[in-house]
Coordinates of C-alpha atoms and ligand atoms in Angstrom, one line a residue:
M1 CA 3.8 -12.3 14.1
C2 CA 2.2 -12.9 17.5
G3 CA -0.2 -15.7 17.9
I4 CA -3.6 -15.4 19.4
V5 CA -6.0 -18.1 20.6
G6 CA -9.3 -18.1 22.4
L7 CA -11.6 -20.9 23.6
V8 CA -15.0 -21.3 25.1
N9 CA -16.2 -24.8 25.8
G10 CA -18.1 -25.3 29.1
H11 CA -15.0 -26.6 30.9
A12 CA -12.0 -24.9 32.5
V13 CA -10.1 -23.7 29.4
A14 CA -6.8 -22.5 30.9
T15 CA -4.8 -25.7 30.3
D16 CA -6.1 -26.2 26.8
L17 CA -5.4 -22.5 26.0
V18 CA -1.8 -22.9 27.0
T19 CA -1.5 -26.1 24.9
A20 CA -2.9 -24.3 21.9
L21 CA -0.7 -21.3 22.5
G22 CA 2.4 -23.5 22.6
R23 CA 1.5 -24.6 19.0
L24 CA 1.6 -20.9 18.0
E25 CA 5.0 -20.2 19.5
Y26 CA 6.6 -20.1 16.1
R27 CA 4.8 -16.7 15.6
G28 CA 6.9 -15.1 18.3
Y29 CA 8.3 -15.9 21.7
D30 CA 9.0 -12.6 23.4
S31 CA 6.3 -13.0 26.0
A32 CA 3.1 -15.0 26.6
G33 CA -0.1 -14.3 28.5
I34 CA -3.5 -15.7 29.3
A35 CA -6.8 -14.2 30.6
V36 CA -9.7 -16.4 31.7
A37 CA -13.2 -15.2 32.5
G38 CA -15.0 -14.9 35.7
P39 CA -15.7 -14.0 38.2
G40 CA -13.5 -11.1 37.2
F41 CA -10.5 -12.0 35.1
A42 CA -7.7 -14.4 36.0
V43 CA -4.6 -13.1 34.2
R44 CA -1.1 -14.5 34.0
K45 CA 1.8 -13.3 31.9
V46 CA 5.4 -14.5 31.5
A47 CA 8.5 -13.2 29.7
G48 CA 9.5 -15.7 27.1
R49 CA 7.8 -18.8 26.0
A50 CA 4.2 -20.0 26.4
N51 CA 4.9 -23.1 28.4
G52 CA 6.1 -20.8 31.2
L53 CA 2.4 -20.0 31.8
K54 CA 1.7 -23.6 33.0
D55 CA 3.0 -23.1 36.5
G56 CA 0.8 -20.8 38.3
L57 CA -2.6 -21.7 36.7
D58 CA -4.2 -22.0 40.1
A59 CA -7.9 -22.3 41.1
S60 CA -8.6 -18.8 40.0
F61 CA -8.2 -20.0 36.4
G62 CA -11.3 -22.1 36.4
G63 CA -13.2 -20.0 33.9
Q64 CA -14.9 -21.6 30.8
A65 CA -13.8 -18.9 28.3
G66 CA -10.4 -17.4 27.8
I67 CA -7.9 -15.8 25.5
A68 CA -4.1 -16.1 25.2
H69 CA -1.3 -14.6 23.3
T70 CA 2.3 -15.2 22.3
R71 CA 4.2 -12.0 21.4
W72 CA 6.7 -10.8 18.9
A73 CA 7.3 -7.3 20.0
T74 CA 6.5 -4.4 17.6
H75 CA 5.6 -1.5 19.9
G76 CA 7.2 -1.6 23.3
R77 CA 10.1 -3.6 24.4
A78 CA 9.9 -7.4 25.0
E79 CA 9.0 -7.0 28.6
M80 CA 6.3 -8.3 30.9
R81 CA 4.5 -4.9 31.0
N82 CA 3.9 -5.2 27.3
A83 CA 2.7 -8.8 27.3
H84 CA -0.9 -9.4 26.2
P85 CA -3.7 -9.8 27.1
H86 CA -4.3 -6.1 27.8
V87 CA -7.1 -5.6 30.3
Y88 CA -9.1 -2.5 31.0
E89 CA -12.3 -2.1 32.9
G90 CA -13.8 -5.5 32.2
V91 CA -12.4 -5.9 28.7
A92 CA -9.4 -8.2 27.9
V93 CA -7.9 -8.2 24.4
V94 CA -5.2 -10.1 22.5
H95 CA -4.0 -8.6 19.3
N96 CA -2.0 -9.6 16.3
G97 CA -1.1 -6.8 13.9
I98 CA -0.1 -3.2 14.2
I99 CA -2.4 -0.3 15.0
E100 CA -0.9 2.5 12.9
N101 CA -2.9 5.4 14.5
H102 CA -2.3 4.2 18.1
A103 CA -0.5 7.4 19.2
E104 CA -3.4 9.6 18.1
L105 CA -5.9 7.2 19.7
R106 CA -3.9 7.0 22.9
A107 CA -3.7 10.8 23.1
G108 CA -7.5 11.1 22.7
L109 CA -8.1 8.5 25.4
A110 CA -5.6 10.0 27.8
A111 CA -7.3 13.4 27.4
D112 CA -10.5 11.6 28.6
G113 CA -8.6 10.3 31.7
H114 CA -7.5 6.9 30.5
E115 CA -4.3 5.6 32.0
F116 CA -2.1 3.1 30.2
A117 CA -0.1 0.3 31.7
S118 CA 2.1 -0.6 28.6
D119 CA 3.9 0.9 25.7
T120 CA 2.1 -1.2 23.1
D121 CA -0.1 0.0 20.2
S122 CA -2.5 -2.8 21.2
E123 CA -3.5 -1.4 24.5
V124 CA -5.7 1.3 23.0
I125 CA -8.1 -1.5 21.9
P126 CA -9.5 -2.5 25.3
H127 CA -9.7 1.1 26.3
L128 CA -11.7 2.0 23.2
I129 CA -14.0 -1.0 23.7
A130 CA -14.5 -0.2 27.4
A131 CA -15.3 3.4 26.5
A132 CA -17.9 2.2 24.0
R133 CA -19.4 -0.2 26.6
A134 CA -19.5 2.7 29.0
R135 CA -21.6 4.6 26.5
G136 CA -24.0 1.7 26.5
A137 CA -22.9 -0.4 23.5
A138 CA -23.3 -4.2 23.6
P139 CA -20.1 -6.3 23.2
M140 CA -20.4 -6.8 19.5
E141 CA -21.3 -3.2 18.8
A142 CA -18.5 -1.9 21.1
V143 CA -16.0 -4.0 19.0
R144 CA -17.5 -2.8 15.7
E145 CA -17.3 0.8 16.9
T146 CA -13.7 0.3 18.0
C147 CA -12.7 -1.3 14.7
G148 CA -14.1 1.7 12.9
A149 CA -11.5 3.8 14.7
L150 CA -8.5 1.6 14.1
H151 CA -6.1 2.0 11.2
G152 CA -3.7 -0.7 10.4
A153 CA -3.9 -4.5 10.7
Y154 CA -5.4 -6.5 13.4
A155 CA -6.8 -9.9 14.4
I156 CA -8.3 -9.4 17.9
A157 CA -10.0 -11.7 20.3
V158 CA -12.0 -10.0 23.1
L159 CA -13.2 -11.3 26.4
F160 CA -15.8 -9.4 28.5
E161 CA -16.1 -9.7 32.2
D162 CA -19.8 -9.3 32.1
A163 CA -20.3 -11.9 29.2
P164 CA -18.0 -14.6 30.6
D165 CA -19.1 -17.3 28.2
H166 CA -18.5 -15.6 24.9
L167 CA -15.7 -14.2 22.8
V168 CA -15.8 -11.5 20.1
V169 CA -13.3 -11.7 17.3
A170 CA -12.5 -9.2 14.5
R171 CA -10.1 -9.1 11.6
Q172 CA -8.6 -6.6 9.3
G173 CA -5.5 -7.5 7.5
S174 CA -4.1 -10.2 9.9
P175 CA -5.1 -13.8 9.4
V176 CA -7.4 -15.4 12.0
M177 CA -9.6 -18.5 12.0
V178 CA -12.7 -19.2 14.0
A179 CA -13.7 -22.8 14.8
R180 CA -16.6 -24.8 16.2
G181 CA -17.2 -28.2 17.7
E182 CA -19.6 -30.0 20.0
G183 CA -20.5 -27.3 22.6
A184 CA -17.3 -25.4 21.9
A185 CA -16.0 -22.5 19.8
A186 CA -12.5 -21.1 19.4
V187 CA -10.3 -18.6 17.6
A188 CA -6.7 -19.0 16.6
S189 CA -4.1 -17.4 14.3
D190 CA -3.5 -20.9 12.8
P191 CA -6.2 -23.6 12.8
T192 CA -3.8 -26.4 13.6
A193 CA -3.5 -24.9 17.1
L194 CA -7.1 -26.0 17.7
A195 CA -6.7 -29.7 16.9
G196 CA -8.4 -31.7 19.6
F197 CA -10.5 -28.6 20.8
C198 CA -12.8 -28.0 17.8
D199 CA -13.9 -29.9 14.7
E200 CA -14.1 -27.4 11.9
Y201 CA -12.8 -23.9 11.1
T202 CA -13.2 -21.0 8.7
A203 CA -11.0 -18.0 8.0
L204 CA -12.4 -14.6 8.8
E205 CA -12.3 -12.1 6.0
D206 CA -11.3 -8.5 6.3
G207 CA -14.1 -6.5 8.1
D208 CA -15.7 -9.6 9.7
I209 CA -16.7 -9.6 13.3
A210 CA -17.6 -13.0 14.9
E211 CA -19.3 -13.9 18.2
L212 CA -18.2 -17.2 19.7
G213 CA -20.2 -19.2 22.3
R214 CA -20.8 -22.8 23.2
E215 CA -23.9 -22.6 20.9
G216 CA -21.7 -21.9 17.9
V217 CA -20.1 -19.1 15.8
V218 CA -22.0 -16.2 14.3
I219 CA -20.0 -14.2 11.7
R220 CA -21.1 -10.8 10.4
N221 CA -19.3 -9.2 7.5
G222 CA -18.1 -5.6 7.3
A223 CA -21.6 -4.4 6.3
G224 CA -23.0 -6.1 9.4
S225 CA -24.9 -8.9 7.5
L226 CA -24.7 -12.5 8.5
A227 CA -22.0 -14.2 6.5
N228 CA -22.1 -17.8 5.4
R229 CA -18.7 -19.3 5.0
D230 CA -17.2 -22.7 4.0
W231 CA -16.0 -24.7 6.9
Q232 CA -13.0 -27.1 6.8
A233 CA -11.9 -29.9 9.2
V234 CA -9.4 -28.8 11.8
T235 CA -6.3 -31.0 11.5
A236 CA -3.2 -31.2 13.6
A237 CA -0.1 -29.6 12.4
E238 CA 2.3 -31.8 10.6
E239 CA 4.4 -33.6 13.2
A240 CA 7.8 -32.0 13.7
G241 CA 10.4 -34.1 12.1
A242 CA 12.5 -36.1 14.6
M243 CA 15.6 -34.6 16.0
A244 CA 17.3 -37.7 14.8
G245 CA 20.1 -37.5 17.3
F246 CA 21.0 -33.9 16.6
T247 CA 20.9 -31.3 19.3
T248 CA 18.8 -28.7 17.4
Y249 CA 15.8 -28.9 15.1
T250 CA 17.6 -26.7 12.6
R251 CA 20.5 -29.1 12.3
A252 CA 18.1 -32.0 12.0
E253 CA 16.2 -30.1 9.3
I254 CA 19.4 -29.5 7.3
S255 CA 19.8 -33.3 7.4
A256 CA 16.2 -33.8 6.3
Q257 CA 16.7 -31.9 3.0
A258 CA 17.2 -35.0 0.9
A259 CA 13.9 -36.5 1.9
A260 CA 12.1 -33.2 1.6
L261 CA 13.4 -32.7 -2.0
V262 CA 12.1 -36.2 -2.9
R263 CA 8.6 -35.3 -1.4
T264 CA 8.5 -32.0 -3.1
D265 CA 9.4 -33.4 -6.5
D266 CA 6.7 -36.1 -6.1
A267 CA 4.1 -33.4 -5.2
L268 CA 5.1 -31.3 -8.2
A269 CA 4.8 -34.2 -10.6
A270 CA 1.1 -33.9 -10.4
R271 CA 0.9 -30.2 -11.1
V272 CA 0.0 -28.7 -14.5
L273 CA 0.0 -25.1 -15.5
T274 CA -3.2 -23.5 -16.4
P275 CA -3.4 -22.2 -20.1
Q276 CA -3.3 -18.6 -18.9
I277 CA -0.2 -19.2 -16.8
A278 CA 1.5 -21.2 -19.6
A279 CA 1.0 -18.2 -21.8
A280 CA 2.8 -15.8 -19.5
E281 CA 4.8 -13.1 -21.3
R282 CA 6.5 -11.9 -18.1
L283 CA 6.9 -13.2 -14.6
V284 CA 7.1 -11.0 -11.5
V285 CA 8.5 -13.0 -8.6
V286 CA 7.8 -11.5 -5.2
A287 CA 9.0 -12.8 -1.8
C288 CA 10.8 -11.8 1.4
G289 CA 14.0 -13.0 3.2
S290 CA 15.2 -16.5 2.3
S291 CA 12.3 -17.0 0.0
L292 CA 13.4 -14.0 -2.0
Y293 CA 16.9 -15.4 -2.2
A294 CA 15.5 -18.7 -3.4
A295 CA 13.7 -16.8 -6.1
S296 CA 16.9 -14.8 -6.9
T297 CA 18.9 -18.0 -7.1
A298 CA 16.4 -19.6 -9.5
R299 CA 15.7 -16.6 -11.7
A300 CA 18.3 -17.3 -14.2
W301 CA 17.2 -21.0 -14.5
I302 CA 13.6 -20.0 -15.0
E303 CA 14.5 -17.5 -17.7
E304 CA 16.8 -19.9 -19.4
L305 CA 14.4 -22.8 -19.4
S306 CA 11.2 -20.9 -20.3
G307 CA 12.5 -17.9 -22.3
V308 CA 10.2 -15.7 -20.2
P309 CA 11.7 -12.6 -18.6
C310 CA 11.5 -12.8 -14.9
D311 CA 11.5 -9.7 -12.6
L312 CA 12.4 -10.1 -9.0
E313 CA 10.8 -7.9 -6.3
I314 CA 11.0 -7.5 -2.5
A315 CA 7.4 -7.8 -1.3
S316 CA 7.7 -4.9 1.2
E317 CA 9.0 -2.6 -1.5
Y318 CA 6.8 -3.8 -4.4
R319 CA 3.6 -3.2 -2.4
T320 CA 4.5 0.5 -1.9
R321 CA 5.0 1.3 -5.6
N322 CA 2.5 1.3 -8.3
A323 CA 4.5 -0.7 -10.8
P324 CA 3.1 -0.8 -14.3
L325 CA 2.2 -4.3 -15.3
S326 CA 2.6 -5.4 -18.9
R327 CA 0.0 -7.6 -20.6
G328 CA 0.5 -11.3 -19.9
T329 CA 2.2 -10.8 -16.6
V330 CA 2.0 -13.8 -14.2
A331 CA 2.9 -13.4 -10.6
L332 CA 4.9 -16.0 -8.7
L333 CA 4.8 -15.6 -4.9
V334 CA 7.3 -17.6 -2.9
S335 CA 6.8 -18.2 0.8
Q336 CA 7.3 -21.0 3.3
S337 CA 4.6 -19.9 5.7
G338 CA 2.1 -18.5 3.1
E339 CA 1.2 -15.8 5.5
T340 CA 4.0 -13.2 5.3
A341 CA 2.1 -9.9 5.5
D342 CA 4.0 -8.1 2.8
T343 CA 3.7 -11.0 0.3
L344 CA 0.0 -11.4 1.1
A345 CA -0.5 -7.6 0.5
V346 CA 1.1 -8.0 -2.9
Q347 CA -1.2 -11.0 -3.6
T348 CA -4.2 -8.7 -2.9
M349 CA -2.8 -6.1 -5.3
F350 CA -2.4 -8.7 -8.0
R351 CA -5.9 -10.0 -7.5
A352 CA -7.3 -6.5 -7.8
K353 CA -5.4 -6.2 -11.2
D354 CA -6.5 -9.6 -12.4
V355 CA -3.0 -10.9 -12.5
P356 CA -2.9 -14.7 -12.1
V357 CA -0.9 -15.7 -9.0
V358 CA 1.2 -18.9 -8.6
A359 CA 2.0 -19.6 -5.0
V360 CA 5.2 -21.5 -4.3
V361 CA 4.2 -22.3 -0.7
N362 CA 5.0 -24.8 2.0
V363 CA 2.1 -24.5 4.4
A364 CA -0.8 -26.1 2.5
H365 CA -3.6 -24.5 4.5
S366 CA -2.2 -21.0 4.4
Q367 CA -4.0 -17.9 3.1
M368 CA -1.6 -17.6 0.2
A369 CA -2.3 -21.1 -0.9
R370 CA -6.1 -20.5 -0.5
D371 CA -6.1 -17.4 -2.6
A372 CA -3.8 -18.5 -5.4
E373 CA -4.8 -19.4 -8.9
L374 CA -2.3 -22.2 -8.8
V375 CA -0.4 -23.7 -5.8
W376 CA 3.0 -24.9 -6.8
P377 CA 3.8 -26.7 -3.6
T378 CA 6.9 -27.4 -1.7
R379 CA 6.7 -30.3 0.7
A380 CA 9.6 -29.5 3.0
G381 CA 7.5 -30.6 6.0
R382 CA 7.3 -28.5 9.1
E383 CA 10.3 -26.4 10.0
M384 CA 10.7 -26.2 13.8
G385 CA 13.8 -24.1 13.5
V386 CA 13.0 -20.4 12.9
A387 CA 15.6 -20.2 10.1
A388 CA 14.6 -21.5 6.7
T389 CA 16.7 -24.6 5.7
K390 CA 14.9 -27.4 4.0
S391 CA 12.2 -25.0 2.9
F392 CA 14.8 -23.0 1.0
T393 CA 16.2 -25.9 -1.0
C394 CA 12.6 -27.2 -1.7
Q395 CA 11.8 -23.7 -3.0
L396 CA 14.8 -23.9 -5.3
L397 CA 13.6 -27.2 -6.7
A398 CA 10.0 -26.0 -7.1
L399 CA 11.2 -22.9 -9.0
V400 CA 13.4 -25.0 -11.4
R401 CA 10.4 -27.3 -11.9
F402 CA 8.2 -24.2 -12.6
G403 CA 10.7 -22.9 -15.2
L404 CA 10.9 -26.3 -16.8
A405 CA 7.1 -26.7 -16.9
L406 CA 6.7 -23.2 -18.4
G407 CA 9.4 -23.9 -21.0
M408 CA 7.9 -27.2 -21.9
A409 CA 4.4 -25.7 -22.3
R410 CA 5.9 -23.1 -24.7
G411 CA 8.0 -25.6 -26.6
A412 CA 11.2 -23.9 -25.4
V413 CA 12.9 -26.9 -23.9
T414 CA 14.9 -29.3 -26.1
A415 CA 14.9 -33.0 -25.5
E416 CA 18.6 -32.7 -24.6
T417 CA 18.0 -29.9 -22.0
L418 CA 15.1 -31.8 -20.5
A419 CA 17.2 -35.0 -20.1
R420 CA 20.0 -32.9 -18.6
I421 CA 17.8 -31.1 -16.1
E422 CA 16.0 -34.3 -15.1
T423 CA 19.3 -36.0 -14.4
E424 CA 20.5 -33.0 -12.4
I425 CA 17.2 -32.9 -10.4
A426 CA 17.4 -36.7 -9.7
S427 CA 20.9 -36.2 -8.2
L428 CA 19.9 -33.4 -5.8
P429 CA 19.0 -35.4 -2.7
A430 CA 22.2 -37.4 -2.9
I431 CA 24.2 -34.2 -3.4
C432 CA 22.7 -32.6 -0.3
T433 CA 23.6 -35.7 1.7
A434 CA 27.1 -35.7 0.3
A435 CA 27.5 -32.0 1.1
E436 CA 26.5 -32.7 4.7
L437 CA 29.4 -35.2 5.1
L438 CA 31.7 -32.2 4.8
E439 CA 30.5 -30.9 8.1
P440 CA 33.8 -31.3 10.0
Q441 CA 35.5 -28.9 7.5
L442 CA 32.5 -26.5 7.5
K443 CA 32.6 -26.5 11.3
S444 CA 36.2 -25.4 11.4
I445 CA 35.4 -22.6 8.9
A446 CA 32.5 -21.6 11.2
Q447 CA 34.9 -21.3 14.1
R448 CA 37.3 -19.1 12.1
I449 CA 34.4 -16.8 11.1
A450 CA 33.1 -16.8 14.7
Y451 CA 36.6 -15.8 15.9
E452 CA 36.8 -12.9 13.4
N453 CA 33.2 -11.9 14.1
E454 CA 32.4 -10.9 10.5
A455 CA 32.2 -12.3 7.0
L456 CA 31.7 -11.3 3.4
F457 CA 30.0 -13.7 1.0
I458 CA 30.4 -13.3 -2.7
G459 CA 29.4 -15.2 -5.9
R460 CA 28.1 -14.8 -9.4
G461 CA 24.8 -15.7 -11.1
P462 CA 22.8 -18.2 -8.9
A463 CA 25.8 -18.4 -6.6
A464 CA 25.5 -14.6 -5.8
A465 CA 22.1 -15.4 -4.4
I466 CA 23.4 -18.3 -2.4
A467 CA 26.0 -15.9 -1.0
A468 CA 23.1 -13.6 0.0
E469 CA 21.4 -16.5 1.7
G470 CA 24.6 -17.5 3.4
A471 CA 25.1 -14.0 4.9
L472 CA 21.5 -13.9 6.0
K473 CA 21.7 -17.3 7.6
L474 CA 25.0 -16.4 9.4
K475 CA 23.5 -13.2 10.7
E476 CA 20.2 -14.6 11.9
L477 CA 21.7 -17.7 13.6
S478 CA 25.0 -16.4 15.1
Y479 CA 24.4 -12.6 15.2
I480 CA 27.7 -12.2 13.3
H481 CA 27.7 -9.2 11.0
A482 CA 27.8 -10.6 7.4
E483 CA 27.4 -9.0 4.0
A484 CA 26.9 -10.5 0.6
Y485 CA 27.8 -9.0 -2.7
A486 CA 27.7 -10.0 -6.3
A487 CA 31.4 -10.7 -6.8
G488 CA 31.7 -8.1 -9.6
E489 CA 30.3 -5.4 -7.3
L490 CA 33.1 -5.6 -4.7
K491 CA 35.4 -3.1 -6.3
H492 CA 32.6 -0.5 -6.4
G493 CA 32.9 0.1 -2.6
P494 CA 32.6 -3.0 -0.3
I495 CA 36.2 -4.0 -0.9
A496 CA 37.0 -1.2 1.5
L497 CA 35.7 -3.5 4.3
I498 CA 38.6 -5.9 3.7
R499 CA 41.3 -6.0 6.4
E500 CA 43.9 -8.6 7.4
N501 CA 42.2 -12.0 7.8
S502 CA 38.7 -10.8 6.9
P503 CA 36.8 -14.0 6.1
V504 CA 35.4 -13.9 2.5
V505 CA 33.3 -16.8 1.6
V506 CA 33.5 -17.3 -2.2
C507 CA 30.7 -19.3 -3.8
G508 CA 32.1 -20.6 -7.1
G509 CA 30.1 -21.9 -10.0
D510 CA 29.1 -20.1 -13.2
H511 CA 31.8 -17.8 -14.6
A512 CA 34.3 -19.2 -12.1
E513 CA 37.3 -17.5 -13.8
K514 CA 35.8 -14.1 -13.1
T515 CA 34.9 -15.0 -9.5
L516 CA 38.4 -16.3 -9.1
A517 CA 39.8 -12.9 -10.1
N518 CA 37.6 -11.2 -7.5
A519 CA 38.8 -13.7 -4.9
E520 CA 42.4 -12.8 -5.9
E521 CA 41.5 -9.1 -5.4
V522 CA 40.4 -9.6 -1.8
R523 CA 43.2 -11.9 -1.0
S524 CA 45.8 -9.4 -2.2
R525 CA 44.3 -7.0 0.4
G526 CA 44.7 -9.5 3.2
A527 CA 41.4 -11.4 3.2
A528 CA 41.2 -15.1 4.2
V529 CA 39.4 -16.6 1.1
I530 CA 37.1 -19.5 2.0
S531 CA 36.1 -21.2 -1.2
L532 CA 33.0 -23.3 -1.7
V533 CA 33.6 -24.7 -5.1
G534 CA 33.0 -27.8 -7.3
A535 CA 35.7 -30.3 -8.1
A536 CA 36.3 -28.7 -11.5
D537 CA 37.4 -25.5 -9.9
A538 CA 39.4 -26.9 -7.0
E539 CA 42.8 -26.6 -8.8
R540 CA 42.5 -22.9 -9.5
F541 CA 40.9 -21.9 -6.2
G542 CA 43.1 -24.0 -4.1
P543 CA 46.2 -21.8 -4.2
I544 CA 44.4 -18.7 -3.3
S545 CA 42.2 -20.1 -0.5
A546 CA 42.9 -20.1 3.2
E547 CA 40.2 -22.8 3.3
M548 CA 38.6 -24.6 0.4
V549 CA 35.6 -27.0 0.5
V550 CA 35.3 -29.1 -2.6
L551 CA 31.6 -29.7 -2.9
P552 CA 29.7 -32.3 -4.8
G553 CA 27.7 -31.5 -7.9
V554 CA 27.9 -29.2 -10.9
G555 CA 25.4 -26.6 -12.2
L556 CA 22.2 -27.0 -10.2
G557 CA 23.8 -29.6 -8.0
L558 CA 26.6 -27.4 -6.9
I559 CA 24.2 -24.6 -5.9
F560 CA 22.2 -27.0 -3.7
A561 CA 25.5 -28.2 -2.1
Q562 CA 26.5 -24.6 -1.5
A563 CA 23.1 -24.0 0.2
V564 CA 23.8 -26.9 2.6
A565 CA 27.3 -25.7 3.2
V566 CA 26.3 -22.1 4.2
Q567 CA 23.6 -23.6 6.4
L568 CA 26.1 -25.8 8.3
I569 CA 28.6 -22.9 8.6
S570 CA 25.9 -20.7 10.1
V571 CA 24.7 -23.4 12.6
H572 CA 28.2 -24.1 13.8
A573 CA 29.1 -20.4 14.1
A574 CA 26.0 -20.0 16.2
E575 CA 26.9 -23.0 18.4
A576 CA 30.4 -21.7 18.8
L577 CA 29.0 -18.5 20.1
G578 CA 26.4 -20.2 22.4
C579 CA 23.4 -18.9 20.4
D580 CA 19.9 -20.5 20.5
V581 CA 20.0 -22.0 17.0
D582 CA 16.3 -23.0 16.9
R583 CA 15.0 -19.7 18.4
P584 CA 17.3 -16.9 17.4
R585 CA 16.8 -13.6 19.2
N586 CA 14.3 -11.1 17.8
L587 CA 12.9 -13.5 15.2
A588 CA 9.7 -15.3 14.5
K589 CA 8.9 -18.0 11.9
S590 CA 5.9 -16.2 10.5
V591 CA 6.1 -12.5 9.7
T592 CA 2.6 -11.4 9.8
V593 CA 3.2 -7.7 10.3
E594 CA 4.5 -5.2 7.8
Ligands
F6R601 C1 15.3 -16.7 7.1 C2 13.8 -16.8 7.1 C3 13.1 -15.6 6.6 C4 11.9 -16.0 5.8 C5 11.1 -14.7 5.4 C6 9.9 -15.1 4.5 O1 15.8 -18.0 7.5 O2 13.3 -17.8 7.4 O3 13.9 -14.7 6.0 O4 12.4 -16.6 4.6 O5 10.6 -14.2 6.6 O6 9.0 -16.0 5.1 P1 8.1 -16.8 4.2 O7 8.9 -17.7 3.4 O8 7.3 -17.6 5.2 O9 7.3 -15.9 3.4

């Protein structure tokens, strides 16, 4: 979270910096700021989005080196005073990450007479660098010395008032790229931000410190030795899909699912498992948020198709426990962005234990993709909406394909099963499109939920995971409190939540007769049952439902249709309540802090 960018190129950099920063807005949009060098610093900060910086870049912003930042608040409220860059005595810093020992460092600095202007953890960094400079350290050394005092994760870019044509960049834990071009050098959290400003980039490694100037980029590793790295061409981010007549990107991206599934399936057709992965005796699937729910939805399919047991783990929890790994374990990491901090930390753990990692990842140039033994791609295309929509269904498809490939490699898939799954997969794009046609009905359900201001989602098997995704989507887009439970768990406590008219969204599917019984239980306590079922179950769910949506598809297909249905309910609930569907409060598209 947070996006940083810096540029030095022999021209006034302010406008280009704001353009590059706008491309990083998906990493957070609480506030934005820019500092441009000399004479002195020109600094401008705004609450909210990066393009707010454009107005007010007056003649004082003529400097030829600068840094900028778009914030997702961690320490300190989302207010102007906490916006980056943080400036202290000739040192300006932008930071992505979390400094875990900031309180202790701040106390030490305060005892030496330092006064702070913000509540952020980041502000200690320019103070420490300035203190090192005051003791006589050159810019690079001052940054190195400061990094030695920091605990936690950081990607920082530093601008010095007395070296106005250079930037210093350091990394520990948080991804950052440095780039070079004709008479130009740059830094950014994501290389696509630098398209048009530099030609090639390389990712810094943990412990690296780099100096950037018009003459090029010098990288030193943690030991202080010059580091030679591979450079890759800077390319523009994939174009955002068209809004196609919709009023939000999120809604357009729901509609783009059919095409995204076709692209993903084409890309997966070319992938083969390595012998080591094909020989997996156990899978550990690790992810966060919607990606975790995609994994949770697909787990039963993977186990069924491959015969390989599949454990599911929340990345932020898994990384904190020293779980024993049995021989033959293969890790499957699922991530849209490929840069979620907790999932990346788990990847590092697996690497240290020589566990092969398969990355089911959407962003092809991401660190997760770079570091994986095998990339098992999704091709959802760029998601402009913060909420996962098309990336979720593409993950479902990729995971089914992975289970199938594993099962085939082990001789566990019969010709009959293969034919059935291929037929089901081929029907998925059309099923998503058909589910979308039920929008008017889903919209009226959304309005009922918005009116009641709460919802419970239940299901069994893969549909229990879709219920979880539905509750997450509703919460994040509409801020309505929503809970999801495996239908059989209700009577172990959550059924106490039910009151007259409580909306309970029931995702039918496998073991429908049992789910039906659970739906009856909530109905008899006053709940309004909203059934999302296939045609085969319409007759039995109809009589107990306050609303029933008969979705297309059976098996796999029904799950994809339910995914589309819960997305549309969430979008319409958000719109009914006047929420910003594409940029929900408090969120960011890339979660690069723990
Ligand atoms: C919800 C959503 C998040 C992400 C989660 C993991 O709509 O988008 O829950 O799924 O932050 O992100 P990735 O998939 O990039 O690892």
